[in-house]
Amino acid sequence: FFAGMSSFRSIRIFLSSTFRDFDEERRLLVQEIFPALRERLRSRFVELVDVDLRWGIPSEEAEQGRVLSICLDEIDQCRPYFIGLLGERYGWVPKPPEFPDPLLQGHPWLDGYRGQASVTELEIRYGVLDNPAMRHRALFFFRDPQYALARGGSFGADSELDAQRQNSLKRRIEHSGLPVLHYNTPVQMAELLRDQLWTLLDHEFPASEVPDTQALETLQHRAFAASKLGPRFINDLQEGETLLQALASGCQRVLINGPAGIGKSTLLAQWIQARTPSYAESPRHIVLSHFLEANEDSPAAVPLIRRLIELIRQHIGSIEPIAEGKKELLSSLPTWLAAAHTFGERNQTRWIIVLDGMDRLRTERNLLWLPRFIPATIQLVVSCRHGELQKALKRRGEWQEIRLRALSRTRSEKLLAHQMSVFKKTLSADQIGAIMADPRAGQPLFLNTMAEELRIFGSFEGLEGHLKTLLSGKEIDDLFEQMLFRLETHHGRDGVEAALSAICLSRSGLAEDEVLEISGLKYQARWAPIRLALADALSNSMGRVRCAQGYLSKAIRDRYFPDQGAEHQKRLALALWFENRPLDRRRAWEQPFQLWKSQAYPELLNLLRKRHVFELIDRQGGSQDLHRYWIEIEASLGLTAQEHYRDCWTQWQIDLLAESRIDLAKRLQRLLRFSGVAGEFREQLAEETLQACASLYGLTDQRYLTQLGQTALTIMQAHNQL
């Protein structure tokens, strides 16, 4: 399920060097080399994040080790990519008192290096030298000593002792067998790094293995599930054994029930990943999972059903096309489940369909698309809170219900103690008692979030007051709001608000370079402590950061845009930011969506008048996206999609080659068919496409014959004969 680093299509690269003498190299990498590599990788749906925590911050802060704790955390996030630049300067060596207790508690190995090693050497030791697994993707670049002699000043060693330490560090790196490249000038280093790094990345993400839209969506769901299983999200969900037993007994409908924050998503993600030996011994099975909180589009019925059908279609190797009309798609699920059942019987395979968070479903609240009869080889596992959706589920069939209840005090104390021990911290009996007395203490999410926040809070003297503040709320989102307040206190409200608001409102998350630009934070050193503080409340898929916790989203909304008007203003600002970017797939994915959500329908209409925008939206989100935009435009402005595109068609087809004109006409027909439109313009498009296919391909070509069938169907629908 989690098949390695490349499965998430994102990499983070940590850049380590001394500060004052590598400004030119850093400038070339941050402003030229990394952006160029990032652009090349994005065509393969890979996001590159370069982490340079000394770029753009005052030299005193960079040199005096105030970011050492964040550096070590970021090195962990970036594994196994590490780039080290070494010259003649050894760098600042922190004195023993300058290692705060929280840092030593988290990294006890540092105790032996206090006053003995520079921050740069500590990064290299922790990142690479003391971790052999890093060697395959760690690169070191040693600059010619003559360069430092020519520049003088801060480019040379500060003392004879520092010169010895630097030479010793270089020798150890060379003797370790790590790749070391020597260079004379910053420009030469930049070119060497570009070539070496691209060789590694091209091998990791070859052009021949670029995922399609369906695979990319699956990666988003995997990333969401992974956020429930992160190293800091340790759980104690004993109901997993009950789920295992229910599935092993052949139960066809299992309902996971329980309040928010109790661990339903974690239970399902844990089961998908674990594949315990007892279950692995049962007959072969295919697991199809859909997490309705994975992205902005997941809580809608049509994308859910389309994805489920496409997954079945891929597994059984069917060439049968998926229905394009909304009604036809919703009604076709039983047919595809029957096909899956036939495949399962023939191959002695069971299907397990996991739908997490069904209570978030925004449409089709009666679930009429969900069959009452489920074929024998198919098992359905659904998590859903109590409410209208759960009632609708129960009307569609009999379910074996697994209720997740609040943890007992004993289990809660065990979980909290485990989390604090992971972070090498302890709480007093009174502090533990205060946490256990909170009504939320039976919820794993509350305990994990509390432990994470107490880990980051560094002042022992102020811990009592901070704990009292954290416990002052009633809901888990209040806890996240207290975390936001602390982040604002340390990093400024404007940057925190801008970054997290944009992430929360984005359609499927933002790349980190987008976050830096939109928020005005500009540098990783400003963004990293915010991202690390929120830990697993943020997820990362293909380098895009998004909220992985509904409670974090609610806290952001309550604090920064509590009413619809404020939300619309922030969405319009986000749409404007994307408008100033090149017209590409990324912009076509976000800009119209933000205009639609902010009810800026005239602006959305103007955007949809552009042919390239229409084509990009159709490629990215298909007819579903365009259809929902047009529902609101028609209701607000009185203009229908058919009227609009009939006027556009005359202009759009000018100067288009025949094959491009056929492709565009088919896209328009698909949209009208999905929207249930059967008018004269759709008939005109079908007939023109048929004539173009006959002229371009000939009357015996399969493409002409396929279009002939589509045209006949369109004419019959237009004349109400079907």
Coordinates of N, CA, C and O in Angstrom, one line a residue, residues 19-20 57-67 92:
F19 N 27.4 29.6 6.4 CA 26.5 30.6 5.9 C 27.2 31.7 5.1 O 26.9 31.9 3.9
R20 N 28.1 32.4 5.7 CA 28.7 33.6 5.0 C 29.4 33.3 3.7 O 29.4 34.2 2.8
I57 N 17.5 34.4 6.0 CA 17.3 34.8 7.4 C 18.6 35.5 7.9 O 19.6 35.4 7.2
P58 N 18.5 36.3 8.9 CA 19.7 37.1 9.4 C 20.8 36.1 9.7 O 20.7 35.0 10.2
S59 N 22.0 36.6 9.4 CA 23.2 35.8 9.6 C 23.4 35.4 11.1 O 23.8 34.3 11.4
E60 N 23.0 36.2 12.0 CA 23.1 35.9 13.4 C 22.2 34.7 13.8 O 22.7 33.8 14.5
E61 N 21.0 34.6 13.2 CA 20.1 33.5 13.5 C 20.7 32.3 12.9 O 20.6 31.2 13.5
A62 N 21.2 32.4 11.7 CA 21.7 31.2 11.0 C 23.0 30.7 11.6 O 23.1 29.5 11.7
E63 N 23.8 31.6 12.0 CA 25.1 31.1 12.6 C 25.0 30.6 14.0 O 25.8 29.8 14.4
Q64 N 24.1 31.2 14.8 CA 24.1 30.9 16.2 C 23.2 29.7 16.5 O 22.9 29.4 17.7
G65 N 22.8 28.9 15.6 CA 22.2 27.6 15.8 C 20.8 27.7 16.4 O 20.3 26.7 16.9
R66 N 20.1 28.8 16.2 CA 18.8 28.9 16.7 C 17.8 28.0 16.0 O 16.7 27.8 16.4
V67 N 18.2 27.6 14.8 CA 17.3 26.7 14.0 C 17.8 25.3 14.0 O 17.3 24.5 13.2
W92 N 30.1 28.1 12.9 CA 29.9 28.5 14.3 C 29.8 27.2 15.1 O 29.0 26.3 14.8

